[in-house]
PDB file of C-alpha atoms in Angstrom:
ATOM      1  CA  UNK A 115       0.000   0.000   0.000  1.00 38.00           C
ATOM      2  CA  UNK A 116       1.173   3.627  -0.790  1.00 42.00           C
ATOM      3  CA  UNK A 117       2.484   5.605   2.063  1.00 42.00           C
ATOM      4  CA  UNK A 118       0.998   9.483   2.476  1.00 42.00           C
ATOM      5  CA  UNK A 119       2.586  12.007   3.955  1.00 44.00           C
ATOM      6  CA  UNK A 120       0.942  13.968   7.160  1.00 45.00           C
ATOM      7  CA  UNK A 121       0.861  17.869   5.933  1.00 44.00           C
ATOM      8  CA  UNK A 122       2.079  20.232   8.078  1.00 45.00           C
ATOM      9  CA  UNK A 123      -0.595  22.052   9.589  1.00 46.00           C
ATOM     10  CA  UNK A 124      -2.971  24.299   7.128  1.00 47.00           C
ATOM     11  CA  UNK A 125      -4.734  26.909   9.131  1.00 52.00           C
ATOM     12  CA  UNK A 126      -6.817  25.874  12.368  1.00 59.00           C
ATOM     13  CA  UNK A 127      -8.338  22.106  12.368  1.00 67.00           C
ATOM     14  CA  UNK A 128     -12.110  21.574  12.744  1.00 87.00           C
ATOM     15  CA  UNK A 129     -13.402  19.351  14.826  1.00 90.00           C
ATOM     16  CA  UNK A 130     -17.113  18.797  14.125  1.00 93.00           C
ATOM     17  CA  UNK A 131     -19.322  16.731  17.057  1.00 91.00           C
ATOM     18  CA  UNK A 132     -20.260  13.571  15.799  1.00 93.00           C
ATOM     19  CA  UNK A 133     -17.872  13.798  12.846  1.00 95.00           C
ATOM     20  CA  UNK A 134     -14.723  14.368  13.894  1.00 95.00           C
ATOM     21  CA  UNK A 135     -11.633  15.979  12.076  1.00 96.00           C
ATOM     22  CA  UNK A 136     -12.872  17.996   9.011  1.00 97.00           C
ATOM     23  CA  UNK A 137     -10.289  19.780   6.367  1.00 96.00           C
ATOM     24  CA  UNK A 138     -10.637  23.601   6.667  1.00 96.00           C
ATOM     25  CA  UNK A 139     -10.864  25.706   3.071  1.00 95.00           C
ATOM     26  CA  UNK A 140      -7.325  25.940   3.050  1.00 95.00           C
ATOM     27  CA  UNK A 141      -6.297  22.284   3.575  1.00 95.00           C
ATOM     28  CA  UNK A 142      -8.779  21.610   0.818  1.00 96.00           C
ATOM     29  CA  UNK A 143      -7.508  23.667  -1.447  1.00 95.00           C
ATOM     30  CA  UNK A 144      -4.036  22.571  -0.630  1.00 94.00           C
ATOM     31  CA  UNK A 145      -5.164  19.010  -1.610  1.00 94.00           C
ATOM     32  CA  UNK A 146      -6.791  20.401  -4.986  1.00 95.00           C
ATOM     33  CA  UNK A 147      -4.199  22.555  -5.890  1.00 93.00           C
ATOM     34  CA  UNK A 148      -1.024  22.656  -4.456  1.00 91.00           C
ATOM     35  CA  UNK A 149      -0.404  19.102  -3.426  1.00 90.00           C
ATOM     36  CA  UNK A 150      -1.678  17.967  -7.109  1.00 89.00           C
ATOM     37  CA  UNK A 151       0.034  16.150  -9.386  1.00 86.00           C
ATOM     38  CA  UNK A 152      -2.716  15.428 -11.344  1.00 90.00           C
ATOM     39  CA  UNK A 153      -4.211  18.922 -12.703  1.00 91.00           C
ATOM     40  CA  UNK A 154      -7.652  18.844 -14.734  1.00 90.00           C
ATOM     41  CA  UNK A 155     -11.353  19.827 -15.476  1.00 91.00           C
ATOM     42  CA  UNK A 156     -11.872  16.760 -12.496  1.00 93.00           C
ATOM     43  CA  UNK A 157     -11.082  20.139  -9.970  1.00 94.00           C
ATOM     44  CA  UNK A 158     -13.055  22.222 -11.323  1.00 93.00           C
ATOM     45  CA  UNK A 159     -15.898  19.787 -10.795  1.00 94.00           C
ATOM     46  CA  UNK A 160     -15.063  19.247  -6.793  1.00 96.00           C
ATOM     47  CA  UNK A 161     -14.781  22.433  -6.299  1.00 95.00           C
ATOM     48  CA  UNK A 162     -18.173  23.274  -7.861  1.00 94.00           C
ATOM     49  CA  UNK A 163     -19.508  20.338  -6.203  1.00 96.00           C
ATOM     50  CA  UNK A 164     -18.370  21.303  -2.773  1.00 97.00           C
ATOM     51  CA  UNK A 165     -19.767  24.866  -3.323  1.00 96.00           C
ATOM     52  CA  UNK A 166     -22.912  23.464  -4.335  1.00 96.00           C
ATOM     53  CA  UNK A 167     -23.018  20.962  -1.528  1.00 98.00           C
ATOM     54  CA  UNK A 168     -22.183  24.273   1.128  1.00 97.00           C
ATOM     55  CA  UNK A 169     -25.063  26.202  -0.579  1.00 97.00           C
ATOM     56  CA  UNK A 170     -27.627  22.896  -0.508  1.00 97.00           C
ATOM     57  CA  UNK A 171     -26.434  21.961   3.065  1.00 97.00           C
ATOM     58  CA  UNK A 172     -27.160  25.013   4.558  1.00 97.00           C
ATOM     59  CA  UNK A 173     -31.053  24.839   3.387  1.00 97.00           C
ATOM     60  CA  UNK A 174     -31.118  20.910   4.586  1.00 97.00           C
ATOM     61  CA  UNK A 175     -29.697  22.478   8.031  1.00 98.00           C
ATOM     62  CA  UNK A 176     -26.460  20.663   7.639  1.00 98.00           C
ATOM     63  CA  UNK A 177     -23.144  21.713   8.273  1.00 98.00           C
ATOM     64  CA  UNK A 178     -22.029  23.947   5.658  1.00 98.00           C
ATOM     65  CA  UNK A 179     -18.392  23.467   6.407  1.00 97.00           C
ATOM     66  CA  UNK A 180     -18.750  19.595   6.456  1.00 98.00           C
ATOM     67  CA  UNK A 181     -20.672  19.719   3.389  1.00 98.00           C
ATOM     68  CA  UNK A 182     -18.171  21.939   1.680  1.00 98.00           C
ATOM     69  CA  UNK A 183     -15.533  19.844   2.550  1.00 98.00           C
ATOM     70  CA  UNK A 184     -17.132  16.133   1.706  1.00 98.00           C
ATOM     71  CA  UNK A 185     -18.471  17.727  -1.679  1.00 98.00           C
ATOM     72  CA  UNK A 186     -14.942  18.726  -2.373  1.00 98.00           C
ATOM     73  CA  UNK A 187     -12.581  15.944  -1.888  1.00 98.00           C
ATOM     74  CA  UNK A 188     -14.939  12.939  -2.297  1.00 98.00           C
ATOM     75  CA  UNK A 189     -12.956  12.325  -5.687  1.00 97.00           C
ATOM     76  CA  UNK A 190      -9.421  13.227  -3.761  1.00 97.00           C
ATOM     77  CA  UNK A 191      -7.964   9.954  -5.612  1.00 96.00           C
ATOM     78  CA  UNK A 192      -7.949  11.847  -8.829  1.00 95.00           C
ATOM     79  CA  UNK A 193      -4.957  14.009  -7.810  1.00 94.00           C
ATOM     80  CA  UNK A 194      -2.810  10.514  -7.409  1.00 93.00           C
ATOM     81  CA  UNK A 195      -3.793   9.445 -11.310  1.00 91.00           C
ATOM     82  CA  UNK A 196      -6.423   6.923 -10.324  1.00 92.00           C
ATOM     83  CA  UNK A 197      -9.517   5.763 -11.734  1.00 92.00           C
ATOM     84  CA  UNK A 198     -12.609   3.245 -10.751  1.00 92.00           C
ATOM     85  CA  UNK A 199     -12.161   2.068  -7.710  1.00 94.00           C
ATOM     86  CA  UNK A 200      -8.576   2.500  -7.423  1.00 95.00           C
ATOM     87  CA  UNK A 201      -9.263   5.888  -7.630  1.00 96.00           C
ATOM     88  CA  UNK A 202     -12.031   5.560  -4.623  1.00 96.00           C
ATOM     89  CA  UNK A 203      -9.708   3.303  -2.271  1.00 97.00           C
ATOM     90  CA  UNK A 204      -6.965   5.816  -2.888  1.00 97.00           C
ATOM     91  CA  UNK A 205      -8.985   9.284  -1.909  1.00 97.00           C
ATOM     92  CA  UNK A 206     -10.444   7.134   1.585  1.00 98.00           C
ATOM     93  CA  UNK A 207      -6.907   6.037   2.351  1.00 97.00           C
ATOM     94  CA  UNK A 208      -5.654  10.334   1.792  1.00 97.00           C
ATOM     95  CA  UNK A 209      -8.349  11.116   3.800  1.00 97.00           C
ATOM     96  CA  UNK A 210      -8.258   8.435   7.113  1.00 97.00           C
ATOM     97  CA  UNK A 211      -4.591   9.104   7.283  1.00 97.00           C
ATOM     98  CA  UNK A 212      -5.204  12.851   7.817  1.00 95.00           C
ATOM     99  CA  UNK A 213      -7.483  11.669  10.707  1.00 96.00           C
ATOM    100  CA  UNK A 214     -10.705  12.836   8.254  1.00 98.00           C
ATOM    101  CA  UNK A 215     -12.480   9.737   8.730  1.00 98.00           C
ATOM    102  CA  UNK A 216     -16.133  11.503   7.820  1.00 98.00           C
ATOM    103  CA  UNK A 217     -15.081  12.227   4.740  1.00 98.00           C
ATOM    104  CA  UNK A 218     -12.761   9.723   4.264  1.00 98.00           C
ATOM    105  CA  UNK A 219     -16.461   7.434   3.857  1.00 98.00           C
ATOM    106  CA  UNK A 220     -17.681   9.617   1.592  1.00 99.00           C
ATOM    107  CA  UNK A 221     -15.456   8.719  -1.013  1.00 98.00           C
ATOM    108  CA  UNK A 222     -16.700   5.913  -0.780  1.00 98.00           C
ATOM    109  CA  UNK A 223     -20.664   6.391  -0.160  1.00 98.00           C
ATOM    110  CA  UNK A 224     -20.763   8.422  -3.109  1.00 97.00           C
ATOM    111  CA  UNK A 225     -20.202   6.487  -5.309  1.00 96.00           C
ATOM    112  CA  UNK A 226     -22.413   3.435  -3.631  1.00 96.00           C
ATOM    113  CA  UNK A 227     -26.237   4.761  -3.561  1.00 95.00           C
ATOM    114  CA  UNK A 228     -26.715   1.140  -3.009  1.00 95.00           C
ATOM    115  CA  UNK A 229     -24.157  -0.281  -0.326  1.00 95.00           C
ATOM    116  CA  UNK A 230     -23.662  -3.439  -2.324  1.00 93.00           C
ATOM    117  CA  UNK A 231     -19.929  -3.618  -4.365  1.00 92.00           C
ATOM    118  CA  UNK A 232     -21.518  -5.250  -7.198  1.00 92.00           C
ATOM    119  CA  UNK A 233     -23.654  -2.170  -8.094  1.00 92.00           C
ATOM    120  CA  UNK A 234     -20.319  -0.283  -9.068  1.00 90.00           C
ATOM    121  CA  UNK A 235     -20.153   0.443 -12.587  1.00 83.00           C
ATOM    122  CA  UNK A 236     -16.288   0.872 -13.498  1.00 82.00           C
ATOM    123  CA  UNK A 237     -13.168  -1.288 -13.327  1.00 80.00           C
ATOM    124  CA  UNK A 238     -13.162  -3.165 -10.328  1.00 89.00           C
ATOM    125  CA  UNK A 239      -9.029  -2.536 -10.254  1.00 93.00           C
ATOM    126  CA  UNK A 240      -8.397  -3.315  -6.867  1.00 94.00           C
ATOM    127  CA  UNK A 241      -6.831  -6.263  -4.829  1.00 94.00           C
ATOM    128  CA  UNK A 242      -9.112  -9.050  -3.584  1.00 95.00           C
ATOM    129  CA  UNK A 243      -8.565  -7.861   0.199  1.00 95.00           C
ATOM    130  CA  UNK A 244      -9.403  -4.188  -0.856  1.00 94.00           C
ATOM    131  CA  UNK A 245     -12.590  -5.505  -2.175  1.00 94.00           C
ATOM    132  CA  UNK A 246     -13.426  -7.283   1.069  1.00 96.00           C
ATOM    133  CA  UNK A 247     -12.396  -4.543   2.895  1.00 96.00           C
ATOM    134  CA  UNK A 248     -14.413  -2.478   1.097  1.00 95.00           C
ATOM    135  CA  UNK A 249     -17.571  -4.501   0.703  1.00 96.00           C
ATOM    136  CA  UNK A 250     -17.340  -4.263   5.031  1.00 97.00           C
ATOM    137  CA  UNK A 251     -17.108  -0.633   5.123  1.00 97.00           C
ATOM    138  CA  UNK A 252     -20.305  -0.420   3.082  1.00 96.00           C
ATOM    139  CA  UNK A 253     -21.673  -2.781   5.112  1.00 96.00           C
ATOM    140  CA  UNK A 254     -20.787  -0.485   8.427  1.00 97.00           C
ATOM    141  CA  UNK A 255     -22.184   2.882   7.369  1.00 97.00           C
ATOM    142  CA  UNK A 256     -25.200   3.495   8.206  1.00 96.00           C
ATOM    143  CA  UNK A 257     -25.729   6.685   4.879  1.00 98.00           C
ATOM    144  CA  UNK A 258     -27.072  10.073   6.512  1.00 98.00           C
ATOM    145  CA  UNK A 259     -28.149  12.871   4.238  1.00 98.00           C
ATOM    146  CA  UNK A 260     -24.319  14.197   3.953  1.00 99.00           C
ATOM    147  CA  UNK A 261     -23.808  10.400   2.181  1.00 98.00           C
ATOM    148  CA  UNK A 262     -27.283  11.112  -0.125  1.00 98.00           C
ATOM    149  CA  UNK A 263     -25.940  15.016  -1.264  1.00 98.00           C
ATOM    150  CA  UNK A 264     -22.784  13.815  -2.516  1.00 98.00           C
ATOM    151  CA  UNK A 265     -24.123  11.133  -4.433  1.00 97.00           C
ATOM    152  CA  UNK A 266     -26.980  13.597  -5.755  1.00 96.00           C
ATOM    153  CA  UNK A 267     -24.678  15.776  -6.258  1.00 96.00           C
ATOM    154  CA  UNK A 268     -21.851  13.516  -8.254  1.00 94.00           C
ATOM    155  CA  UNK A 269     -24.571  12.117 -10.502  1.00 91.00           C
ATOM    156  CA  UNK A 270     -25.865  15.831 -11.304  1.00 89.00           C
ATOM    157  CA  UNK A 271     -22.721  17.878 -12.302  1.00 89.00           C
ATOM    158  CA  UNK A 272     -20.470  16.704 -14.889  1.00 79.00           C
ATOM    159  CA  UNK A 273     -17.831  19.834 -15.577  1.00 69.00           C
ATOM    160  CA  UNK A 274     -20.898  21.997 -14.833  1.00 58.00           C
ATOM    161  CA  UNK A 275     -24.336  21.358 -13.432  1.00 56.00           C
ATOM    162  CA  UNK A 276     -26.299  18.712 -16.247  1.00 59.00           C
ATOM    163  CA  UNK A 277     -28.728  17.584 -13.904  1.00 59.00           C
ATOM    164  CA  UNK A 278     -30.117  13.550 -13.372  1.00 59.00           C
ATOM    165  CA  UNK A 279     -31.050  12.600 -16.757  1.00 62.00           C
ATOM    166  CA  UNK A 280     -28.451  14.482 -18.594  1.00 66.00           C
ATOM    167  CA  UNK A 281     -25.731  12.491 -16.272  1.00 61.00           C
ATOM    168  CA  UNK A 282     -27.019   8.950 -17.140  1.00 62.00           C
ATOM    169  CA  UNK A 283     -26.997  10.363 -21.112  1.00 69.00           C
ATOM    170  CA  UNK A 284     -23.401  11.501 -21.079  1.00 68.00           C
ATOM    171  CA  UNK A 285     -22.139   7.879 -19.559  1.00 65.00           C
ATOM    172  CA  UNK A 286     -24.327   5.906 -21.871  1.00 68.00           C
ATOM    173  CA  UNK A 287     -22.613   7.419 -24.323  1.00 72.00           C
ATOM    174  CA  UNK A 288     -18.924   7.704 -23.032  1.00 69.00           C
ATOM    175  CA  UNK A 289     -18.996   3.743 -22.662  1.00 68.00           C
ATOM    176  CA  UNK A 290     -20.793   3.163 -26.021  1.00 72.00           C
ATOM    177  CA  UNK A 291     -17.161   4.824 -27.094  1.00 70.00           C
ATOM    178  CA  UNK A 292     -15.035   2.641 -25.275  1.00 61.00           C
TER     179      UNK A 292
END
């Protein structure tokens, strides 16, 4: 497994009752941005994403910080060149070694509306044991409405908002290609 460095300290931490350690705007963009290897339209999206999630949140009478920062980094993978569910294993793994365990699980929730592993529709390109482990972590959560915004949210903006139906259109047709 792939070691990550602990960043120095960003700014002040959050701690958040009930969900623990939360990135602050500057650690986020620090992930997006300066720690990135991986530049491309994929940050523009989380960071549109966790705007929209902050803006949504507050109306549900959730956290707008937490919000902001799950909408943000739920994808956090990217930055390390990954895709499927390398990609998803790889963003929890950044995010529970910085102690952000919350949103940590929402890379993976979001991309699970149903908790079942089968349901995933890209590469399965991870290790047997990841798998397992993975298929128990769904298992474990118990989704809140944090869990249901991100995945509302992930299936409604592409590069900019395209809404439900517009989503399920563009991936039709982006694996019709492949």
């Amino acid at each position: 497994m792939e070691k990550y460095i602990v960043l120095e300290k960003l700014g002040e931490e959050m701690y958040k009752d009930k969900f623990g350690n939360i990135p602050n705007k500057d650690k986020i963009n620090y992930y997006l941005i300066e720690s990135n290897q991986n530049l491309g339209p994929w940050v523009s999206r989380l960071k549109l994403i966790g705007k929209s999630a902050k803006m949504i949140g507050k109306e549900l009478k959730l956290d707008p910080d937490i919000a902001y920062a799950c909408g943000s980094l739920f994808e956090i993978g990217k930055k390390e060149n990954k895709k499927d569910l390398a990609q998803v294993m790889t963003g929890f793994n950044i995010l529970r070694n910085e102690s952000y365990f919350f949103p940590a699980r929402i890379a993976i929730t979001s991309k699970f509306i149903i908790k079942d592993i089968k349901t995933f529709d890209e590469n399965f390109n991870i290790e047997k044991k990841d798998q397992k482990k993975l298929e128990n972590l769904l298992k474990s959560y118990q989704y809140n409405d944090y869990d249901k915004l991100i995945q509302l949210l992930d299936k409604s903006i592409l590069e900019n908002y395209v809404g439900i139906d517009n989503y399920y259109k563009d991936k039709k047709e982006e694996k019709i290609k492949k």
